Structures are given as structure tokens and as C-alpha cells.
Tab-separated table of C-alpha atoms in Angstrom:
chain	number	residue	atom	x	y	z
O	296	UNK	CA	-3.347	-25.244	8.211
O	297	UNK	CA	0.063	-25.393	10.219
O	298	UNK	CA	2.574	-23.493	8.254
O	299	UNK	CA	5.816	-23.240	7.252
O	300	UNK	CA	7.213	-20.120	5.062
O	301	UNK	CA	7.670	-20.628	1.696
O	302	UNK	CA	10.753	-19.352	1.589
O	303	UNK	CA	12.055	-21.936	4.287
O	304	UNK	CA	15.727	-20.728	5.659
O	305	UNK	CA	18.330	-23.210	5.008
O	306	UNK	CA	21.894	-22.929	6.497
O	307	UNK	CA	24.457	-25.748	4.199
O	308	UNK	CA	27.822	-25.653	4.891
O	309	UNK	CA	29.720	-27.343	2.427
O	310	UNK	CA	33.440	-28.364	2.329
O	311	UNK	CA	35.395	-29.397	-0.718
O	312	UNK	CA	39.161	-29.815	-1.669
O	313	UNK	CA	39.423	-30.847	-5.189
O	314	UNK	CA	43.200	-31.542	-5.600
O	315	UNK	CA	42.140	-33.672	-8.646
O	316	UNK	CA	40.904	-30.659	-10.602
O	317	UNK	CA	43.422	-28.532	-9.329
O	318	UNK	CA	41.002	-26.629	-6.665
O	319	UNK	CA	42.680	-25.626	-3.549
O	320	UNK	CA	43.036	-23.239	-0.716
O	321	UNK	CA	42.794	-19.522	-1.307
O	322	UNK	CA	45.910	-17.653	-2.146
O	323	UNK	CA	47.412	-15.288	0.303
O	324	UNK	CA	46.815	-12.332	-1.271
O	325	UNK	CA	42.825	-13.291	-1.835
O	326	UNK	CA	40.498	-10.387	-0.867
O	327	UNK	CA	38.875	-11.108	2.410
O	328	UNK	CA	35.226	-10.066	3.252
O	329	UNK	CA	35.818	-8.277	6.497
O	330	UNK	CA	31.682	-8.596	7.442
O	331	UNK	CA	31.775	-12.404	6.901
O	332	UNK	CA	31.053	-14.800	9.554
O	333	UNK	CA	33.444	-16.748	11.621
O	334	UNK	CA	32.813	-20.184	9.634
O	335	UNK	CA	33.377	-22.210	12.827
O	336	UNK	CA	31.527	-20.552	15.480
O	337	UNK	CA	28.789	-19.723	13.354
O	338	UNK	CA	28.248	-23.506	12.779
O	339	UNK	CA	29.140	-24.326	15.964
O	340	UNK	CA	26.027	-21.914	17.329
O	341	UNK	CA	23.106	-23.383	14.790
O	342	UNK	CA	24.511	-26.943	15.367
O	343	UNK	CA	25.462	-27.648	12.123
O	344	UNK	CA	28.553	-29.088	12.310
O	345	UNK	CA	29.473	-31.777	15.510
O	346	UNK	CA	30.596	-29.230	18.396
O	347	UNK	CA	31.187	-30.842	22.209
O	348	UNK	CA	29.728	-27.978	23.524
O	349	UNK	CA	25.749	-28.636	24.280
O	350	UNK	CA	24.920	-25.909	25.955
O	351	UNK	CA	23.432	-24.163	23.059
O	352	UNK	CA	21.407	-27.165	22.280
O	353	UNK	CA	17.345	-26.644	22.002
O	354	UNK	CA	17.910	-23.280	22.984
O	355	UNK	CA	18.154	-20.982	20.196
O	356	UNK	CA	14.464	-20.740	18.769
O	357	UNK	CA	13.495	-20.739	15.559
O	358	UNK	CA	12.301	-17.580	13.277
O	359	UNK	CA	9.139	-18.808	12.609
O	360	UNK	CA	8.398	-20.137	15.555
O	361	UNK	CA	5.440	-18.087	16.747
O	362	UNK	CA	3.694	-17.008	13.655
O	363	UNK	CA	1.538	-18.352	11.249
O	364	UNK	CA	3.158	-19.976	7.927
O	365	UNK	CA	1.593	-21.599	4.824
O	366	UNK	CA	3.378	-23.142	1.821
O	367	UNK	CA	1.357	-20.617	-0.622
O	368	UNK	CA	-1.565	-22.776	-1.660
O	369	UNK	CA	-4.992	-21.223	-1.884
O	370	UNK	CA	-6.882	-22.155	0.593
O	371	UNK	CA	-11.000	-22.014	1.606
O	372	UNK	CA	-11.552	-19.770	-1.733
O	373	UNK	CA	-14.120	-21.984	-3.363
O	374	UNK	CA	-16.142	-20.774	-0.085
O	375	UNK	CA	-15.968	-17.472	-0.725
O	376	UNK	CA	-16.769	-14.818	-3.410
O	377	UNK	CA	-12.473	-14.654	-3.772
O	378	UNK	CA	-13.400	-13.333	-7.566
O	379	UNK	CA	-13.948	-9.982	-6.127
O	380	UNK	CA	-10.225	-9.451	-4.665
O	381	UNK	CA	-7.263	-10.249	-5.676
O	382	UNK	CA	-5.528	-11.264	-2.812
O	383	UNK	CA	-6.835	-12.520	0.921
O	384	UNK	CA	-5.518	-14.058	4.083
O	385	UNK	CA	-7.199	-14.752	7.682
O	386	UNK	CA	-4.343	-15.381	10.585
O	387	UNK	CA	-5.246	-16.829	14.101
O	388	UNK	CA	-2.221	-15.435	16.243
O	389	UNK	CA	-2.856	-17.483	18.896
O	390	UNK	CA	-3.436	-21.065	17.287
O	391	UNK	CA	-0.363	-19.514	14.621
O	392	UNK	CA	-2.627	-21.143	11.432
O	393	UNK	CA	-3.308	-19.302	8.226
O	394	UNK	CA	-7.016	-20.642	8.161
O	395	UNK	CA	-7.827	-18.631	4.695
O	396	UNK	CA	-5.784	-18.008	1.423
O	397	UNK	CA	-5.991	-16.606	-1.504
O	398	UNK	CA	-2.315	-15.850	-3.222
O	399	UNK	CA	-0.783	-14.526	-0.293
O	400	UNK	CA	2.396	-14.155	-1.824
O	401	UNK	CA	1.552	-12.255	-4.559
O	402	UNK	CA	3.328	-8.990	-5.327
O	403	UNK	CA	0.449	-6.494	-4.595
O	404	UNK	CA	0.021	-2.870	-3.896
O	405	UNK	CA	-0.456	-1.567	-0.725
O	406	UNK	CA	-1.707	1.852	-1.226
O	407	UNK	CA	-2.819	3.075	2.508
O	408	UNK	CA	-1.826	0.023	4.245
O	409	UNK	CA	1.898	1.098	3.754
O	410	UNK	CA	1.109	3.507	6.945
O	411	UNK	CA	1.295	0.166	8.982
O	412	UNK	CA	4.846	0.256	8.468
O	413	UNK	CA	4.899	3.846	9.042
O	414	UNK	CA	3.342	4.175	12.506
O	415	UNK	CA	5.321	1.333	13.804
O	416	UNK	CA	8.781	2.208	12.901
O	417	UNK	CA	7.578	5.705	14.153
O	418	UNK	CA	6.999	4.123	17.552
O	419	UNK	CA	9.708	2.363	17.487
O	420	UNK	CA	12.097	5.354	17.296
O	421	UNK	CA	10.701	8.529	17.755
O	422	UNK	CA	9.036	10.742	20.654
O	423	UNK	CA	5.583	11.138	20.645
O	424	UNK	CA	5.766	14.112	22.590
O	425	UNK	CA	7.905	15.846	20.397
O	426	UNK	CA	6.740	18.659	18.395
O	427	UNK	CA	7.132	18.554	14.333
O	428	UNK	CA	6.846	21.471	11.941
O	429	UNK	CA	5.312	20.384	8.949
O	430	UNK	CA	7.770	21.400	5.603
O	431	UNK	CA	6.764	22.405	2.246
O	432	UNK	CA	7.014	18.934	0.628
O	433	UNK	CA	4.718	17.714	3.353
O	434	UNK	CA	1.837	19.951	2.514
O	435	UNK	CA	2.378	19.849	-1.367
O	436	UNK	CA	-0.174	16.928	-1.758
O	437	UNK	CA	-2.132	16.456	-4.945
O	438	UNK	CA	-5.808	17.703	-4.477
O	439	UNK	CA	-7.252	14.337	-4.759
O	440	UNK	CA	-4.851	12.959	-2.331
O	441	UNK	CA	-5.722	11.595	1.374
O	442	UNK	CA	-4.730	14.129	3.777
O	443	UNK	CA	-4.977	15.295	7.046
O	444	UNK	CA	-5.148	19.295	5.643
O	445	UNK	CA	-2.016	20.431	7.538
O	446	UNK	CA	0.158	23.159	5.997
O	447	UNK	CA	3.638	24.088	6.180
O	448	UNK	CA	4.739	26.005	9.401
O	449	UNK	CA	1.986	24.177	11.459
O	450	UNK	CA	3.356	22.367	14.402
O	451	UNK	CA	1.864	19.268	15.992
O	452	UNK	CA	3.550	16.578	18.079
O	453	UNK	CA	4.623	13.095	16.618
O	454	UNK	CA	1.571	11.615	18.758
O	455	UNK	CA	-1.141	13.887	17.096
O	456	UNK	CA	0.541	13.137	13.570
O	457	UNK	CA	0.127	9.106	14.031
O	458	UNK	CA	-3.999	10.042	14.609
O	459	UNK	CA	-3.942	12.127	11.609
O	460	UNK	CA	-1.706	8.895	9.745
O	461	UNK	CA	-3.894	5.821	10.495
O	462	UNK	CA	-7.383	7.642	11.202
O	463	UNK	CA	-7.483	10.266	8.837
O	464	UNK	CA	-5.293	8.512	6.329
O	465	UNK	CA	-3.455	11.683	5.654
O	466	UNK	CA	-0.565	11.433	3.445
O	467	UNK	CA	0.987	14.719	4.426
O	468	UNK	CA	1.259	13.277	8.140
O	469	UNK	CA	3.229	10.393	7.008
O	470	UNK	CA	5.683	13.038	5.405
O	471	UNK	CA	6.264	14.546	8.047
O	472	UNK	CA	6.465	11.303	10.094
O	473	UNK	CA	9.302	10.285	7.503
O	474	UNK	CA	11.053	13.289	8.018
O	475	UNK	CA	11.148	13.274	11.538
O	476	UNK	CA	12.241	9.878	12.057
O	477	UNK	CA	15.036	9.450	9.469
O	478	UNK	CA	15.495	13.233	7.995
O	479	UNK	CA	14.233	12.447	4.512
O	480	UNK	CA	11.662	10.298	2.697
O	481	UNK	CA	14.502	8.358	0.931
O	482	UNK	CA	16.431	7.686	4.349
O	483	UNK	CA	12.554	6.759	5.592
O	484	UNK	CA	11.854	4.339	2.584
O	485	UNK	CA	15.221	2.946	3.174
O	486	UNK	CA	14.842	2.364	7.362
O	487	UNK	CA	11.753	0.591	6.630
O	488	UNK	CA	12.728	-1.808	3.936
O	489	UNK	CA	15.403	-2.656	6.576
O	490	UNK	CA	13.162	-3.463	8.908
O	491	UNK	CA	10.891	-5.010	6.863
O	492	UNK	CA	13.193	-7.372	5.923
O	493	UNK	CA	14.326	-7.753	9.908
O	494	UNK	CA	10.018	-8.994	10.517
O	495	UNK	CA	10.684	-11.062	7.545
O	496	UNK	CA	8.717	-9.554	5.085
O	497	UNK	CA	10.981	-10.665	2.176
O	498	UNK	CA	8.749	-9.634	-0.617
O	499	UNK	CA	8.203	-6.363	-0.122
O	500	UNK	CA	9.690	-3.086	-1.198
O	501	UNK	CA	9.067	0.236	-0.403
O	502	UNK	CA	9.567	3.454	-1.501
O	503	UNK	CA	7.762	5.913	0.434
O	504	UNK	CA	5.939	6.368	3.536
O	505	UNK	CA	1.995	6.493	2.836
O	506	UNK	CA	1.220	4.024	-0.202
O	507	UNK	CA	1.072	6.540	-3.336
O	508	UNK	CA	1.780	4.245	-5.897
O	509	UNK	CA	4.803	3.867	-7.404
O	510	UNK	CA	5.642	0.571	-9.644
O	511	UNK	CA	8.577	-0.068	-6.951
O	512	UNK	CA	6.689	-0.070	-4.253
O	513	UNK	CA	4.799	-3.651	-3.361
O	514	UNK	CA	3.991	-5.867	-0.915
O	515	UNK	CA	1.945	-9.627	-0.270
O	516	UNK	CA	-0.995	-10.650	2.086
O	517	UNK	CA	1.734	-12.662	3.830
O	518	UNK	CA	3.662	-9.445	4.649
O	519	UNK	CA	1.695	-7.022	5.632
O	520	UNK	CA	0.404	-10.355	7.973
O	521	UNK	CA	3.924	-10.239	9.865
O	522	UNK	CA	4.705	-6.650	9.808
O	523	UNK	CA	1.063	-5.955	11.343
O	524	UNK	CA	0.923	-9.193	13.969
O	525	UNK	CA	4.402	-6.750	15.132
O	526	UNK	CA	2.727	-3.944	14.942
O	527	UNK	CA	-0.179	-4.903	17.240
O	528	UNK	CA	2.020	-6.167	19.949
O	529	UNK	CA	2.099	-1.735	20.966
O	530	UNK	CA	-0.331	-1.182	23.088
O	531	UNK	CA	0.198	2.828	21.544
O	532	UNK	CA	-0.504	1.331	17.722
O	533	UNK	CA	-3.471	-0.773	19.159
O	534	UNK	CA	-4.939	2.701	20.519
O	535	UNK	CA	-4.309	4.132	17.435
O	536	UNK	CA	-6.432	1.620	15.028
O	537	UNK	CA	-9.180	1.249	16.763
O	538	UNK	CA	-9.952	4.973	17.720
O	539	UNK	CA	-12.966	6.486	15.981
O	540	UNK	CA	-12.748	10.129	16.760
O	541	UNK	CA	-9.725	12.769	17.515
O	542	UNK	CA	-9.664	16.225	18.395
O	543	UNK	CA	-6.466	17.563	17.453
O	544	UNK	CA	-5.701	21.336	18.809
O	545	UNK	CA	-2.385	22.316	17.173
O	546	UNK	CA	-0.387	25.618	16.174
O	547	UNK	CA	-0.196	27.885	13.121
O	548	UNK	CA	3.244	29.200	11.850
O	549	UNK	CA	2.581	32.091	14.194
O	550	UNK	CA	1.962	29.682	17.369
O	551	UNK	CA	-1.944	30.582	16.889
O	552	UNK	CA	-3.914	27.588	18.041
O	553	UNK	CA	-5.821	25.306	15.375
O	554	UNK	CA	-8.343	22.090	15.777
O	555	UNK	CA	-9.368	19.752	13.550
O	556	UNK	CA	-11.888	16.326	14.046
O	557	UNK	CA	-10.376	13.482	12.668
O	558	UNK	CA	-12.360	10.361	11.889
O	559	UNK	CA	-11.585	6.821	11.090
O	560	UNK	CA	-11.596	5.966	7.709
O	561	UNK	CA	-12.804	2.017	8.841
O	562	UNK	CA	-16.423	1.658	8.632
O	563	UNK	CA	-16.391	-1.435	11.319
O	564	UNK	CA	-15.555	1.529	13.389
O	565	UNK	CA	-17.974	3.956	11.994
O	566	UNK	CA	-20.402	1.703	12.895
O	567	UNK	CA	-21.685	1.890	9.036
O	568	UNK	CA	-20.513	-2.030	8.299
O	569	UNK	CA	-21.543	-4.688	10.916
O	570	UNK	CA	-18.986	-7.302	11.182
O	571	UNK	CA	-20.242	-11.363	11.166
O	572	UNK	CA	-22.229	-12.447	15.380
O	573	UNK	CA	-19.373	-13.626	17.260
O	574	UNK	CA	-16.549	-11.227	15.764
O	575	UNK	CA	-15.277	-8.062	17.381
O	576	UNK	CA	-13.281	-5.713	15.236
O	577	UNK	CA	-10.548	-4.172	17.196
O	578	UNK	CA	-9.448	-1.677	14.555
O	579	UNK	CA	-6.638	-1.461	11.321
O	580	UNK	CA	-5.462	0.253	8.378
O	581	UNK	CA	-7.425	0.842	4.696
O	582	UNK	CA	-5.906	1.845	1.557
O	583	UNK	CA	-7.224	2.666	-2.077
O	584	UNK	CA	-5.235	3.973	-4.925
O	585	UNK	CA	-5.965	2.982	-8.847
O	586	UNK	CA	-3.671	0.565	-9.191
O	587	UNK	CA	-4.338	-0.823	-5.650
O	588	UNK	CA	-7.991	-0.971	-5.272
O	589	UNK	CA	-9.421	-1.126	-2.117
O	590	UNK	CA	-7.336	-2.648	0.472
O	591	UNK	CA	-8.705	-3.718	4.250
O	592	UNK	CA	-5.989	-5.081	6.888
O	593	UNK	CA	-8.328	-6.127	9.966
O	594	UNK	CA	-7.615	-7.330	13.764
O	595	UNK	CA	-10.336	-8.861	15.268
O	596	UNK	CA	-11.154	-11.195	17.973
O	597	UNK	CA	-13.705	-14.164	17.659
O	598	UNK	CA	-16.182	-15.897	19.854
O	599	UNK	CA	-13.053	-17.925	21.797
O	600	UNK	CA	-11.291	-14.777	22.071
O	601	UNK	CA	-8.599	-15.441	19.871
O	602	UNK	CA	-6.532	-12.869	18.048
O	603	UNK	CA	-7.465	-12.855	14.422
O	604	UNK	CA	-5.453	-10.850	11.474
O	605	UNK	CA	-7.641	-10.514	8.131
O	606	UNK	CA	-5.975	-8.557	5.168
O	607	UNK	CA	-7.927	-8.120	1.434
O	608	UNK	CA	-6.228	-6.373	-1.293
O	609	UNK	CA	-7.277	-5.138	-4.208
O	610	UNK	CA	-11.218	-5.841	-4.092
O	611	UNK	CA	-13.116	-4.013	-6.871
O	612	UNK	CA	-15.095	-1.858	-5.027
O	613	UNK	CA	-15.596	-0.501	-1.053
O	614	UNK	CA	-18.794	-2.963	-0.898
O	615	UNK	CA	-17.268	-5.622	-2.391
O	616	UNK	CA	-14.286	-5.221	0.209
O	617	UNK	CA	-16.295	-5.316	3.106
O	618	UNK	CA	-18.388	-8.027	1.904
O	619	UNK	CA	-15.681	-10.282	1.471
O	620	UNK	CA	-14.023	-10.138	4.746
O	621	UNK	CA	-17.559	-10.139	6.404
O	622	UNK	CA	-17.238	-14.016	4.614
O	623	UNK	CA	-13.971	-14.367	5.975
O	624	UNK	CA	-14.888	-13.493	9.681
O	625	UNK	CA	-17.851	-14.951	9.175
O	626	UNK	CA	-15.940	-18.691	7.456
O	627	UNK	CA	-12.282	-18.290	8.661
O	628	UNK	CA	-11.734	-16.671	11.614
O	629	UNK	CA	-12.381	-19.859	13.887
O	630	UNK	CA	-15.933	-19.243	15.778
């Protein structure tokens, strides 16, 4: 289906002098908003008041223009085994139709998919070649906790740290990630609800940089959909998700070398899930906590060669995840 966002952006500009009820123009000595915009130009630029000038006419595109919208109704689940997840969506980026469904807007967890975020903003501003020193709060991860079993004083560069991030998973690389970019996790968490906000992703919130839950930190289907389509557009991030193996040689506090194997944590990679005849997995992000369940952001490409997004969240189990978006490859992704 074509879409349009649910939240659809509306400019009004309305003007009113009520002399009858007494209404009129500011007083003098009315505080003025020293951000606001200049009511006339402003207008005059998205043509919504009569302005001579035409120039700007047809040539000031629209958000939404060149993704994929829906108006939020489920759609293709009656096809599918939807009871297993929570949440679903398939995205062709190059026909721009959501072709699957399944409460896309809902507030959701992320868990592991939140690295998404994290690698991209990490591309976006920082050096990959620079060398990081991984601090105490980085390596104090609970023992149960995804990591890519770095300790403080080790140095690797921001480069090696995005392998460790979207391969291994590790939570203590995205702390250090965090860190590096923005100087703390709470300058982090607030750099990428800002840009979060800037891909659109309205209904999101973040608080930190790898997914550990927190009640305060949420996403949708349709989010992660437009902060990933922007992620992919990096030829470094697309290197990143679909790599399957990475020796990482490293120093120890005492500039002794180290090396570690990472390995992908998606098992289209591993080669351990086949995806549907017709549909190649490129790579992507998954994501378990508790509260999240098992989470699966995919990009793939079908038999036409189209780009195809397809994000599950909270599926009940690893099999059931991968089951489920086998259907939606298989149903929704346009072959």
C-alpha cells in the first residue's frame, strides 16, 4: 500500500482580530520568542499564504517523499503466523510501499536493535581511525549481558568497536562508542533522540546506547524502518551488517597486543537459517532482552532486485522469530 505517515505534518496559519470580544494586538511590553519564525517569510517559502514570488514553487520537496508510509492499519497478518510477534513490518525502498503490517506504531522495545542508531550517528560524527580507551563504566557489564569482553585500559579504534557493536552485539562497545562521540552516555542518549527525531522517528525515545531496557526507552516497527532505510544508505554501515567474521588485534593497558574473533549474531549470516528462494539477506541488527523478546531488523533484496527492509519485534522465541520473517520474505517482500 502507498503511504502516508500517520502523523501527517500540517502547517495552518491562522489570523484573527476579535475587536468584538475585546482581542487585539499584543502589548508592547509582550515577551517575544527570540527562536520563532519570521511569520511572513516562513509562509511565503511553504506557499501558504498568496506570495508573487514563484520561484519557490514545486521546488521544495516534501518529507516523506521518498519513503514508505502507511496510515497504521494491519496489513497481510491473517497470512501469517503474526500471533507469534508482537509487532512486524516489510518495506520495499525502491517501490516506497509498506507491503506488510502488523502495529507498526506501537511503542515497543528495542533491546539490541537500539545499536542501529548507535553505529550510524557514530559514522556520522566520529573517526574510525581513531583510537578509544575503553573506561571503567564501559567494562562494568552485568555477567549475563552481551558483550564484546573488552576491559578498561584496552585501546581499539572507533572502526574495530562498530564490529564488536553490530556483530558481536557487545554492549560495552556501544559505551565506549557513546563516550567517544558525545563525552557521556546522557549527552549520547540525548544526540540521538535529536536525531531521531531529525529521520522522523517521532515515537521513539531513548535513553542509552545498546538497548538494556529501561521503561523510557522505546521505539515502533515504523521507526526503526526510517532510522535503518538512513542507515543503509553508508556504504561503511552496509559492510558492517552483513560481515560474518572479524579478527580484531587490539592493545592491553600496557600497549601489549590482544585478538579476539568476532561473529555475527544473525543466523541468515551464519548460514544456520535459510532465508525464502528468491531472497538474499544482505545483513542487520538482532536484539533480545526480557521485556523485548527477540527482535530481527533485516535488509534484503528479492528476485527483482529491489531493496527490502523487514523488522519483527518481540517474537516469543529465536525460532519463532526467524520463522516469521522467513513468511514475510517469503509473502511480502515482492518476488
Amino acid at each position: 500500500m502507498k503511504c502516508i505517515n500517520k502523523k501527517r505534518t500540517a502547517f495552518v496559519l491562522s489570523f484573527a482580530l476579535l475587536f468584538s470580544s475585546g482581542c487585539g494586538f499584543p502589548e508592547k511590553d509582550s515577551p517575544v520568542l527570540s527562536e520563532a519564525y519570521d511569520i511572513y517569510e516562513t509562509s511565503k517559502k511553504y506557499e501558504l499564504i498568496s506570495a508573487d514570488d514563484t520561484s519557490l514553487r514545486n521546488t521544495l520537496p516534501f518529507f516523506a517523499s521518498g519513503l514508505c508510509v502507511s496510515d497504521g492499519n494491519d496489513l497481510g497478518t491473517k497470512e501469517t503466523s503474526s500471533y507469534v510477534a508482537e509487532a512486524a513490518g516489510v518495506f520495499n525502498l525502491d517501490t516506497k510501499e509498506v507491503t506488510y503490517a502488523q502495529n507498526i506504531y506501537k511503542k515497543m522495545y528495542p533491546a539490541s536493535t537500539t545499536k542501529i542508531l548507535t553505529a550510524y550517528l557514530a559514522l556520522k560524527y566520529g573517526d574510525l581511525d581513531e583510537i578509544l580507551t575503553v573506561s571503567e563504566l564501559a567494562a562494568d557489564q552485568a555477567a549475563d549481558s552481551s558483550v564484546c569482553h573488552i576491559n578498561a585500559g584496552e585501546r581499539l579504534t572507533l572502526r574495530q568497536l562498530l564490529y564488536g557493536l553490530m556483530m558481536q552485539s557487545g554492549n560495552d562497545a556501544a559505551i565506549v562508542i557513546a563516550e567517544a562521540i558525545s563525552g557521556s552516555v546522557e549527552a549520547f542518549a540525548d544526540l540521538m533522540n535529536q536525531e531521531a527525531k531529525a529521520l522522523g522517528a517521532l515515537d521513539s525515545h531513548f535513553v542509552n546506547p545498546n538497548g538494556l531496557h529501561d521503561k523510557d526507552h522505546y521505539t515502533t516497527v515504523y521507526d526503526l524502518y526510517l532510522i535503518f532505510q538512513e542507515a543503509v544508505k553508508n556504504d561503511a554501515f552496509l559492510e558492517l551488517i552483513q560481515t560474518k567474521e572479524f579478527t580484531v588485534d587490539y592493545l592491553d593497558p600496557v600497549g601489549m597486543p590482544l585478538q579476539q574473533v568476532w561473529n555475527s549474531t544473525n543466523k541468515y549470516l551464519m548460514e544456520t537459517e535459510t532465508a525464502p528462494k528468491g531472497v538474499t539477506v544482505v545483513g542487520g541488527k538482532t536484539g533480545t532482552t526480557n521485556d523485548a523478546g527477540y527482535c530481527l531488523v533485516l535488509l534484503s533484496s528479492n528476485s527483482k532486485n529491489e531493496q527490502i527492509v523487514s523488522i519483527v519485534m518481540k517474537a516469543d522465541c529465536r525460532n519463532n522469530l526467524y520463522y516469521y520473517m522467513n513468511e514475510l520474505l517469503y509473502g511480502f517482500s515482492g518476488n
